[in-house]
PDB file of C-alpha atoms in Angstrom:
ATOM      1  CA  MET A   1     -48.716  57.652-121.987  1.00  0.00           C
ATOM      2  CA  LEU A   2     -51.651  56.052-120.161  1.00  0.00           C
ATOM      3  CA  ASP A   3     -49.683  55.270-117.002  1.00  0.00           C
ATOM      4  CA  GLU A   4     -48.963  58.990-116.564  1.00  0.00           C
ATOM      5  CA  LYS A   5     -52.551  60.163-117.087  1.00  0.00           C
ATOM      6  CA  LEU A   6     -54.894  57.531-115.584  1.00  0.00           C
ATOM      7  CA  PRO A   7     -54.965  55.431-112.391  1.00  0.00           C
ATOM      8  CA  ARG A   8     -54.553  51.663-112.794  1.00  0.00           C
ATOM      9  CA  GLU A   9     -58.276  50.962-112.321  1.00  0.00           C
ATOM     10  CA  LEU A  10     -59.175  53.164-115.296  1.00  0.00           C
ATOM     11  CA  ARG A  11     -56.285  51.833-117.351  1.00  0.00           C
ATOM     12  CA  ASP A  12     -57.619  48.296-116.880  1.00  0.00           C
ATOM     13  CA  MET A  13     -60.992  49.459-118.226  1.00  0.00           C
ATOM     14  CA  VAL A  14     -59.250  50.905-121.276  1.00  0.00           C
ATOM     15  CA  TYR A  15     -57.305  47.661-121.799  1.00  0.00           C
ATOM     16  CA  LEU A  16     -60.539  45.668-121.661  1.00  0.00           C
ATOM     17  CA  TYR A  17     -61.967  47.861-124.411  1.00  0.00           C
ATOM     18  CA  ILE A  18     -58.803  47.553-126.512  1.00  0.00           C
ATOM     19  CA  GLY A  19     -58.550  43.785-126.167  1.00  0.00           C
ATOM     20  CA  PRO A  20     -61.268  41.733-124.427  1.00  0.00           C
ATOM     21  CA  GLY A  21     -59.220  38.530-124.631  1.00  0.00           C
ATOM     22  CA  GLU A  22     -59.309  35.601-127.050  1.00  0.00           C
ATOM     23  CA  GLN A  23     -59.071  31.840-127.237  1.00  0.00           C
ATOM     24  CA  VAL A  24     -55.412  30.966-127.672  1.00  0.00           C
ATOM     25  CA  ILE A  25     -54.607  27.511-129.033  1.00  0.00           C
ATOM     26  CA  VAL A  26     -51.416  26.161-127.481  1.00  0.00           C
ATOM     27  CA  LYS A  27     -49.664  24.022-130.082  1.00  0.00           C
ATOM     28  CA  VAL A  28     -47.447  21.393-128.497  1.00  0.00           C
ATOM     29  CA  ASP A  29     -44.766  19.301-130.193  1.00  0.00           C
ATOM     30  CA  PRO A  30     -45.410  15.744-128.900  1.00  0.00           C
ATOM     31  CA  TRP A  31     -41.753  14.785-129.412  1.00  0.00           C
ATOM     32  CA  SER A  32     -40.264  17.613-127.368  1.00  0.00           C
ATOM     33  CA  ASP A  33     -41.122  20.163-124.716  1.00  0.00           C
ATOM     34  CA  SER A  34     -41.480  22.966-127.253  1.00  0.00           C
ATOM     35  CA  ARG A  35     -44.802  24.751-127.686  1.00  0.00           C
ATOM     36  CA  ASP A  36     -46.191  27.579-129.741  1.00  0.00           C
ATOM     37  CA  LEU A  37     -49.307  29.762-129.733  1.00  0.00           C
ATOM     38  CA  ASP A  38     -51.572  30.380-132.705  1.00  0.00           C
ATOM     39  CA  SER A  39     -51.902  34.019-131.597  1.00  0.00           C
ATOM     40  CA  ALA A  40     -49.732  36.118-129.326  1.00  0.00           C
ATOM     41  CA  PRO A  41     -48.811  39.811-129.043  1.00  0.00           C
ATOM     42  CA  ARG A  42     -45.367  40.828-130.290  1.00  0.00           C
ATOM     43  CA  SER A  43     -44.927  37.435-131.977  1.00  0.00           C
ATOM     44  CA  GLY A  44     -45.972  38.306-135.535  1.00  0.00           C
ATOM     45  CA  ARG A  45     -49.110  36.156-135.202  1.00  0.00           C
ATOM     46  CA  PHE A  46     -51.564  38.373-133.372  1.00  0.00           C
ATOM     47  CA  TYR A  47     -55.169  38.855-134.462  1.00  0.00           C
ATOM     48  CA  GLY A  48     -55.448  42.330-132.925  1.00  0.00           C
ATOM     49  CA  CYS A  49     -53.843  45.674-133.815  1.00  0.00           C
ATOM     50  CA  ASP A  50     -50.068  45.286-133.936  1.00  0.00           C
ATOM     51  CA  HIS A  51     -49.288  48.929-133.190  1.00  0.00           C
ATOM     52  CA  ILE A  52     -50.797  48.567-129.693  1.00  0.00           C
ATOM     53  CA  TRP A  53     -47.916  46.242-128.831  1.00  0.00           C
ATOM     54  CA  ASP A  54     -45.246  48.627-130.097  1.00  0.00           C
ATOM     55  CA  GLU A  55     -43.206  49.872-127.142  1.00  0.00           C
ATOM     56  CA  GLU A  56     -42.328  53.100-128.931  1.00  0.00           C
ATOM     57  CA  PHE A  57     -46.031  53.770-129.474  1.00  0.00           C
ATOM     58  CA  VAL A  58     -47.427  52.972-125.989  1.00  0.00           C
ATOM     59  CA  GLY A  59     -44.397  53.087-123.671  1.00  0.00           C
ATOM     60  CA  SER A  60     -42.797  50.305-121.639  1.00  0.00           C
ATOM     61  CA  THR A  61     -45.142  50.464-118.618  1.00  0.00           C
ATOM     62  CA  THR A  62     -48.311  50.401-120.716  1.00  0.00           C
ATOM     63  CA  LEU A  63     -46.943  47.594-122.875  1.00  0.00           C
ATOM     64  CA  ARG A  64     -46.223  45.473-119.824  1.00  0.00           C
ATOM     65  CA  GLU A  65     -49.711  46.087-118.440  1.00  0.00           C
ATOM     66  CA  LEU A  66     -51.279  45.252-121.811  1.00  0.00           C
ATOM     67  CA  ILE A  67     -49.485  41.914-121.898  1.00  0.00           C
ATOM     68  CA  GLU A  68     -50.561  41.149-118.319  1.00  0.00           C
ATOM     69  CA  HIS A  69     -54.130  41.968-119.348  1.00  0.00           C
ATOM     70  CA  TRP A  70     -53.887  39.699-122.399  1.00  0.00           C
ATOM     71  CA  TYR A  71     -52.794  36.801-120.192  1.00  0.00           C
ATOM     72  CA  ARG A  72     -55.584  37.411-117.668  1.00  0.00           C
ATOM     73  CA  THR A  73     -58.433  37.711-120.179  1.00  0.00           C
ATOM     74  CA  SER A  74     -57.482  35.028-122.730  1.00  0.00           C
ATOM     75  CA  LEU A  75     -58.445  31.360-122.579  1.00  0.00           C
ATOM     76  CA  PHE A  76     -55.427  29.116-123.130  1.00  0.00           C
ATOM     77  CA  ASP A  77     -56.589  25.894-124.796  1.00  0.00           C
ATOM     78  CA  PHE A  78     -54.043  23.054-124.560  1.00  0.00           C
ATOM     79  CA  GLY A  79     -56.266  20.632-126.487  1.00  0.00           C
ATOM     80  CA  CYS A  80     -55.440  16.914-126.700  1.00  0.00           C
ATOM     81  CA  SER A  81     -51.773  16.892-127.695  1.00  0.00           C
ATOM     82  CA  PRO A  82     -49.662  14.219-125.932  1.00  0.00           C
ATOM     83  CA  GLY A  83     -47.261  16.873-124.638  1.00  0.00           C
ATOM     84  CA  ARG A  84     -49.876  19.254-123.224  1.00  0.00           C
ATOM     85  CA  PHE A  85     -49.138  18.645-119.541  1.00  0.00           C
ATOM     86  CA  ARG A  86     -45.397  19.148-120.038  1.00  0.00           C
ATOM     87  CA  SER A  87     -46.199  22.353-121.879  1.00  0.00           C
ATOM     88  CA  MET A  88     -48.147  23.653-118.877  1.00  0.00           C
ATOM     89  CA  GLU A  89     -45.060  23.327-116.717  1.00  0.00           C
ATOM     90  CA  SER A  90     -43.165  25.573-119.125  1.00  0.00           C
ATOM     91  CA  MET A  91     -45.699  28.317-118.335  1.00  0.00           C
ATOM     92  CA  ALA A  92     -43.837  28.849-115.078  1.00  0.00           C
ATOM     93  CA  ASN A  93     -40.882  30.185-117.074  1.00  0.00           C
ATOM     94  CA  GLU A  94     -40.305  33.565-118.670  1.00  0.00           C
ATOM     95  CA  TRP A  95     -41.296  33.928-122.328  1.00  0.00           C
ATOM     96  CA  THR A  96     -38.995  35.995-124.524  1.00  0.00           C
ATOM     97  CA  TRP A  97     -41.655  37.825-126.542  1.00  0.00           C
ATOM     98  CA  THR A  98     -43.780  38.776-123.523  1.00  0.00           C
ATOM     99  CA  TYR A  99     -41.506  41.360-121.984  1.00  0.00           C
ATOM    100  CA  GLY A 100     -39.965  39.113-119.360  1.00  0.00           C
ATOM    101  CA  LEU A 101     -43.293  38.099-117.804  1.00  0.00           C
ATOM    102  CA  VAL A 102     -44.030  34.628-116.441  1.00  0.00           C
ATOM    103  CA  PRO A 103     -47.316  33.433-118.021  1.00  0.00           C
ATOM    104  CA  ALA A 104     -48.455  31.273-115.096  1.00  0.00           C
ATOM    105  CA  ALA A 105     -48.446  34.317-112.811  1.00  0.00           C
ATOM    106  CA  PHE A 106     -51.239  35.963-114.821  1.00  0.00           C
ATOM    107  CA  ILE A 107     -53.230  33.312-116.719  1.00  0.00           C
ATOM    108  CA  GLU A 108     -56.724  32.818-115.269  1.00  0.00           C
ATOM    109  CA  GLN A 109     -58.449  30.565-117.844  1.00  0.00           C
ATOM    110  CA  VAL A 110     -57.202  27.171-119.002  1.00  0.00           C
ATOM    111  CA  SER A 111     -58.798  24.373-121.024  1.00  0.00           C
ATOM    112  CA  VAL A 112     -57.428  20.868-121.545  1.00  0.00           C
ATOM    113  CA  CYS A 113     -58.765  17.553-122.898  1.00  0.00           C
ATOM    114  CA  ILE A 114     -58.449  14.135-121.369  1.00  0.00           C
ATOM    115  CA  ILE A 115     -58.698  11.457-124.041  1.00  0.00           C
ATOM    116  CA  GLU A 116     -59.057   7.690-124.127  1.00  0.00           C
ATOM    117  CA  ALA A 117     -55.326   7.163-124.629  1.00  0.00           C
ATOM    118  CA  ASP A 118     -54.631   8.898-121.310  1.00  0.00           C
ATOM    119  CA  LEU A 119     -56.600   6.231-119.469  1.00  0.00           C
ATOM    120  CA  ASP A 120     -55.898   3.070-121.478  1.00  0.00           C
ATOM    121  CA  GLY A 121     -53.811   1.433-118.772  1.00  0.00           C
ATOM    122  CA  LEU A 122     -56.252   2.374-116.054  1.00  0.00           C
ATOM    123  CA  ILE A 123     -59.285   1.105-117.984  1.00  0.00           C
ATOM    124  CA  SER A 124     -57.853  -2.180-119.227  1.00  0.00           C
ATOM    125  CA  GLU A 125     -55.775  -3.181-116.233  1.00  0.00           C
ATOM    126  CA  GLN A 126     -57.249  -1.225-113.314  1.00  0.00           C
ATOM    127  CA  ASP A 127     -53.625  -0.606-112.393  1.00  0.00           C
ATOM    128  CA  PRO A 128     -53.223   1.629-109.295  1.00  0.00           C
ATOM    129  CA  HIS A 129     -49.708   2.551-110.416  1.00  0.00           C
ATOM    130  CA  TYR A 130     -51.142   3.867-113.674  1.00  0.00           C
ATOM    131  CA  LEU A 131     -53.612   5.985-111.710  1.00  0.00           C
ATOM    132  CA  LYS A 132     -50.676   7.450-109.800  1.00  0.00           C
ATOM    133  CA  TYR A 133     -48.905   8.148-113.113  1.00  0.00           C
ATOM    134  CA  ILE A 134     -51.926   9.981-114.573  1.00  0.00           C
ATOM    135  CA  ASN A 135     -52.315  12.048-111.424  1.00  0.00           C
ATOM    136  CA  SER A 136     -48.631  12.995-111.505  1.00  0.00           C
ATOM    137  CA  ARG A 137     -49.032  14.297-115.078  1.00  0.00           C
ATOM    138  CA  MET A 138     -52.058  16.358-114.117  1.00  0.00           C
ATOM    139  CA  GLU A 139     -50.121  17.966-111.273  1.00  0.00           C
ATOM    140  CA  ALA A 140     -49.056  20.430-113.978  1.00  0.00           C
ATOM    141  CA  LEU A 141     -52.408  22.188-113.476  1.00  0.00           C
ATOM    142  CA  PHE A 142     -51.122  23.479-110.150  1.00  0.00           C
ATOM    143  CA  VAL A 143     -48.536  25.608-111.948  1.00  0.00           C
ATOM    144  CA  PHE A 144     -51.225  28.225-112.583  1.00  0.00           C
ATOM    145  CA  LYS A 145     -52.138  30.765-109.957  1.00  0.00           C
ATOM    146  CA  VAL A 146     -54.921  30.146-107.472  1.00  0.00           C
ATOM    147  CA  ILE A 147     -58.379  31.362-108.706  1.00  0.00           C
ATOM    148  CA  THR A 148     -57.620  30.112-112.224  1.00  0.00           C
ATOM    149  CA  LYS A 149     -60.675  28.622-113.951  1.00  0.00           C
ATOM    150  CA  ILE A 150     -59.715  25.200-115.310  1.00  0.00           C
ATOM    151  CA  HIS A 151     -61.986  23.492-117.830  1.00  0.00           C
ATOM    152  CA  ILE A 152     -61.349  19.771-118.359  1.00  0.00           C
ATOM    153  CA  ASP A 153     -63.022  18.441-121.499  1.00  0.00           C
ATOM    154  CA  MET A 154     -64.199  14.815-121.382  1.00  0.00           C
ATOM    155  CA  ARG A 155     -66.801  15.221-124.145  1.00  0.00           C
ATOM    156  CA  TRP A 156     -65.587  12.297-126.242  1.00  0.00           C
ATOM    157  CA  PHE A 157     -66.483   9.816-123.502  1.00  0.00           C
ATOM    158  CA  MET A 158     -69.977  11.139-122.885  1.00  0.00           C
ATOM    159  CA  ASP A 159     -70.884  11.467-126.553  1.00  0.00           C
ATOM    160  CA  ARG A 160     -69.964   7.855-127.248  1.00  0.00           C
ATOM    161  CA  TRP A 161     -71.652   6.663-124.062  1.00  0.00           C
ATOM    162  CA  ALA A 162     -74.953   8.316-125.026  1.00  0.00           C
ATOM    163  CA  ALA A 163     -74.673   7.175-128.657  1.00  0.00           C
ATOM    164  CA  ASP A 164     -74.108   3.566-127.557  1.00  0.00           C
ATOM    165  CA  SER A 165     -77.220   3.674-125.387  1.00  0.00           C
ATOM    166  CA  ILE A 166     -79.334   4.879-128.315  1.00  0.00           C
ATOM    167  CA  ASN A 167     -77.906   2.763-131.113  1.00  0.00           C
ATOM    168  CA  HIS A 168     -77.568  -0.532-129.263  1.00  0.00           C
ATOM    169  CA  GLY A 169     -80.142  -0.247-126.501  1.00  0.00           C
ATOM    170  CA  MET A 170     -77.395  -0.865-123.956  1.00  0.00           C
ATOM    171  CA  LYS A 171     -73.856   0.203-123.212  1.00  0.00           C
ATOM    172  CA  PRO A 172     -71.274  -2.128-124.774  1.00  0.00           C
ATOM    173  CA  PHE A 173     -68.640  -3.782-122.631  1.00  0.00           C
ATOM    174  CA  GLY A 174     -66.141  -1.288-121.241  1.00  0.00           C
ATOM    175  CA  SER A 175     -68.052   1.918-122.026  1.00  0.00           C
ATOM    176  CA  GLU A 176     -69.372   2.542-118.526  1.00  0.00           C
ATOM    177  CA  ARG A 177     -66.100   1.340-117.064  1.00  0.00           C
ATOM    178  CA  GLN A 178     -64.326   4.054-119.056  1.00  0.00           C
ATOM    179  CA  LEU A 179     -66.498   6.722-117.486  1.00  0.00           C
ATOM    180  CA  ARG A 180     -65.891   5.339-114.022  1.00  0.00           C
ATOM    181  CA  ALA A 181     -62.156   5.305-114.698  1.00  0.00           C
ATOM    182  CA  CYS A 182     -62.316   8.943-115.802  1.00  0.00           C
ATOM    183  CA  ILE A 183     -64.155   9.938-112.660  1.00  0.00           C
ATOM    184  CA  ARG A 184     -61.733   7.989-110.481  1.00  0.00           C
ATOM    185  CA  VAL A 185     -59.025  10.267-111.845  1.00  0.00           C
ATOM    186  CA  LEU A 186     -60.984  13.502-111.859  1.00  0.00           C
ATOM    187  CA  VAL A 187     -62.749  13.513-108.494  1.00  0.00           C
ATOM    188  CA  PRO A 188     -59.616  13.457-106.279  1.00  0.00           C
ATOM    189  CA  LEU A 189     -57.951  16.020-108.545  1.00  0.00           C
ATOM    190  CA  ALA A 190     -61.016  18.293-108.526  1.00  0.00           C
ATOM    191  CA  LYS A 191     -61.187  18.097-104.731  1.00  0.00           C
ATOM    192  CA  ARG A 192     -57.550  19.113-104.354  1.00  0.00           C
ATOM    193  CA  LEU A 193     -57.766  21.929-106.893  1.00  0.00           C
ATOM    194  CA  ASN A 194     -60.983  23.203-105.335  1.00  0.00           C
ATOM    195  CA  ALA A 195     -59.491  23.129-101.839  1.00  0.00           C
ATOM    196  CA  ALA A 196     -56.474  25.086-103.105  1.00  0.00           C
ATOM    197  CA  GLY A 197     -58.731  27.835-104.495  1.00  0.00           C
ATOM    198  CA  TYR A 198     -59.060  26.903-108.174  1.00  0.00           C
ATOM    199  CA  PHE A 199     -62.401  26.884-110.001  1.00  0.00           C
ATOM    200  CA  ILE A 200     -62.955  23.526-111.715  1.00  0.00           C
ATOM    201  CA  GLU A 201     -65.323  22.768-114.567  1.00  0.00           C
ATOM    202  CA  VAL A 202     -65.544  19.325-116.171  1.00  0.00           C
ATOM    203  CA  GLY A 203     -67.406  18.996-119.472  1.00  0.00           C
ATOM    204  CA  PHE A 204     -68.820  15.553-120.302  1.00  0.00           C
ATOM    205  CA  GLY A 205     -70.876  16.591-123.316  1.00  0.00           C
ATOM    206  CA  LYS A 206     -73.044  19.296-124.770  1.00  0.00           C
ATOM    207  CA  TYR A 207     -75.494  19.175-121.852  1.00  0.00           C
ATOM    208  CA  GLU A 208     -73.190  17.990-119.096  1.00  0.00           C
ATOM    209  CA  THR A 209     -70.865  20.193-117.093  1.00  0.00           C
ATOM    210  CA  MET A 210     -69.753  19.458-113.550  1.00  0.00           C
ATOM    211  CA  SER A 211     -68.558  22.462-111.613  1.00  0.00           C
ATOM    212  CA  SER A 212     -66.782  22.838-108.275  1.00  0.00           C
ATOM    213  CA  THR A 213     -69.573  25.233-107.283  1.00  0.00           C
ATOM    214  CA  ASP A 214     -72.315  22.637-107.854  1.00  0.00           C
ATOM    215  CA  GLY A 215     -71.978  21.091-104.417  1.00  0.00           C
ATOM    216  CA  GLU A 216     -70.563  17.698-103.531  1.00  0.00           C
ATOM    217  CA  ILE A 217     -67.505  16.535-105.440  1.00  0.00           C
ATOM    218  CA  SER A 218     -67.669  12.743-105.256  1.00  0.00           C
ATOM    219  CA  GLU A 219     -67.722   9.722-107.534  1.00  0.00           C
ATOM    220  CA  THR A 220     -71.280   8.842-106.443  1.00  0.00           C
ATOM    221  CA  ALA A 221     -72.662  12.345-107.024  1.00  0.00           C
ATOM    222  CA  TRP A 222     -70.978  12.785-110.407  1.00  0.00           C
ATOM    223  CA  LEU A 223     -72.062   9.370-111.720  1.00  0.00           C
ATOM    224  CA  ALA A 224     -75.643  10.069-110.637  1.00  0.00           C
ATOM    225  CA  LYS A 225     -75.573  13.356-112.545  1.00  0.00           C
ATOM    226  CA  LEU A 226     -74.134  11.691-115.623  1.00  0.00           C
ATOM    227  CA  GLU A 227     -76.880   9.074-115.597  1.00  0.00           C
ATOM    228  CA  ASP A 228     -79.519  11.826-115.377  1.00  0.00           C
ATOM    229  CA  PHE A 229     -77.894  13.697-118.247  1.00  0.00           C
ATOM    230  CA  GLU A 230     -77.629  10.514-120.295  1.00  0.00           C
ATOM    231  CA  ARG A 231     -81.354   9.772-119.877  1.00  0.00           C
ATOM    232  CA  PHE A 232     -82.172  13.320-120.942  1.00  0.00           C
ATOM    233  CA  ASP A 233     -79.908  13.039-123.981  1.00  0.00           C
ATOM    234  CA  VAL A 234     -81.432   9.706-125.015  1.00  0.00           C
ATOM    235  CA  GLU A 235     -84.961  11.106-124.637  1.00  0.00           C
ATOM    236  CA  GLN A 236     -84.041  14.163-126.704  1.00  0.00           C
ATOM    237  CA  ARG A 237     -82.500  12.147-129.526  1.00  0.00           C
ATOM    238  CA  THR A 238     -85.081   9.350-129.627  1.00  0.00           C
ATOM    239  CA  GLY A 239     -87.884  11.932-129.405  1.00  0.00           C
ATOM    240  CA  LYS A 240     -86.497  13.685-132.467  1.00  0.00           C
ATOM    241  CA  ARG A 241     -86.317  10.376-134.319  1.00  0.00           C
ATOM    242  CA  VAL A 242     -89.945   9.536-133.490  1.00  0.00           C
ATOM    243  CA  ARG A 243     -91.109  12.988-134.593  1.00  0.00           C
ATOM    244  CA  ALA A 244     -89.070  12.737-137.799  1.00  0.00           C
ATOM    245  CA  LYS A 245     -90.516   9.287-138.540  1.00  0.00           C
ATOM    246  CA  LYS A 246     -94.072  10.539-138.014  1.00  0.00           C
ATOM    247  CA  ALA A 247     -93.408  13.524-140.277  1.00  0.00           C
ATOM    248  CA  ALA A 248     -91.964  11.267-142.980  1.00  0.00           C
ATOM    249  CA  THR A 249     -95.006   8.985-142.758  1.00  0.00           C
ATOM    250  CA  MET A 250     -97.377  11.916-143.115  1.00  0.00           C
ATOM    251  CA  MET A 251     -95.407  13.200-146.095  1.00  0.00           C
ATOM    252  CA  SER A 252     -95.574   9.815-147.837  1.00  0.00           C
ATOM    253  CA  ILE A 253     -99.345   9.709-147.322  1.00  0.00           C
ATOM    254  CA  SER A 254     -99.935  13.193-148.674  1.00  0.00           C
ATOM    255  CA  ALA A 255     -97.247  13.251-151.359  1.00  0.00           C
ATOM    256  CA  ASP A 256     -99.330  11.524-154.046  1.00  0.00           C
ATOM    257  CA  PRO A 257    -103.035  12.268-153.499  1.00  0.00           C
ATOM    258  CA  PRO A 258    -105.484  10.070-155.420  1.00  0.00           C
ATOM    259  CA  VAL A 259    -106.517  11.379-158.844  1.00  0.00           C
ATOM    260  CA  PHE A 260    -110.215  11.279-159.775  1.00  0.00           C
ATOM    261  CA  ALA A 261    -111.723  11.381-163.268  1.00  0.00           C
ATOM    262  CA  LYS A 262    -114.474  13.780-164.088  1.00  0.00           C
ATOM    263  CA  GLU A 263    -116.982  10.993-163.564  1.00  0.00           C
ATOM    264  CA  GLY A 264    -115.768  10.554-160.010  1.00  0.00           C
ATOM    265  CA  VAL A 265    -114.183   7.155-160.599  1.00  0.00           C
ATOM    266  CA  LEU A 266    -110.665   6.651-159.208  1.00  0.00           C
ATOM    267  CA  GLN A 267    -108.191   6.473-162.058  1.00  0.00           C
ATOM    268  CA  LYS A 268    -105.725   3.606-162.108  1.00  0.00           C
ATOM    269  CA  PHE A 269    -102.061   4.500-162.059  1.00  0.00           C
TER     270      PHE A 269
END
């Protein structure tokens, strides 16, 4: 057994070679607190080698360490399900198939989406009580251990914001207000998580990621960055359109070259 032959430092290196971690989709039932994983050791739905998780094959100590390693190196993606924040709270409890271990004590990578429906009341009514409600739901992020890297995906907002700027020449009513509402929620939360020792990353689109290591965490700083990113995105997309239009024009000019007769007179088509 590994625990009898190698020190823990070397065993961890072996575990990293055996299983470098994976993205685990957390499936949440929106009508209850139940949740499931699309892949998990000892659950019958694991993408790796099943015999590694056999206690008779590796021994109880090695099995426990392997499961700890799987928690630490995997990214747990809670997606956009309505029950995702409740599901996070359940991570503080023991899971039957994971050898009596508490997931939140080991998980170090978490991803979650914030969608338009989460902020409807805040956007339409600017209701401070709704802001308090949203923040109370997101308190579930604190169930994970300090040093956990938390990625909050806001891509839907930024993609539509940039698309509106390109397609309509201006942002339609409410679009910018949505972004401001998002940031009103995220900035205080990011400050608290950062102060507690968590690493925060907020994704607003394919070019845009705000990180707690970038410097100032404030509404002013984040909005300024988003505006810079938006201008870059618009320039990239409109530049491609201009180049494509020029290429199409050149193709139409050269597609049907004039046909000359032997006498040098242009033939009529």
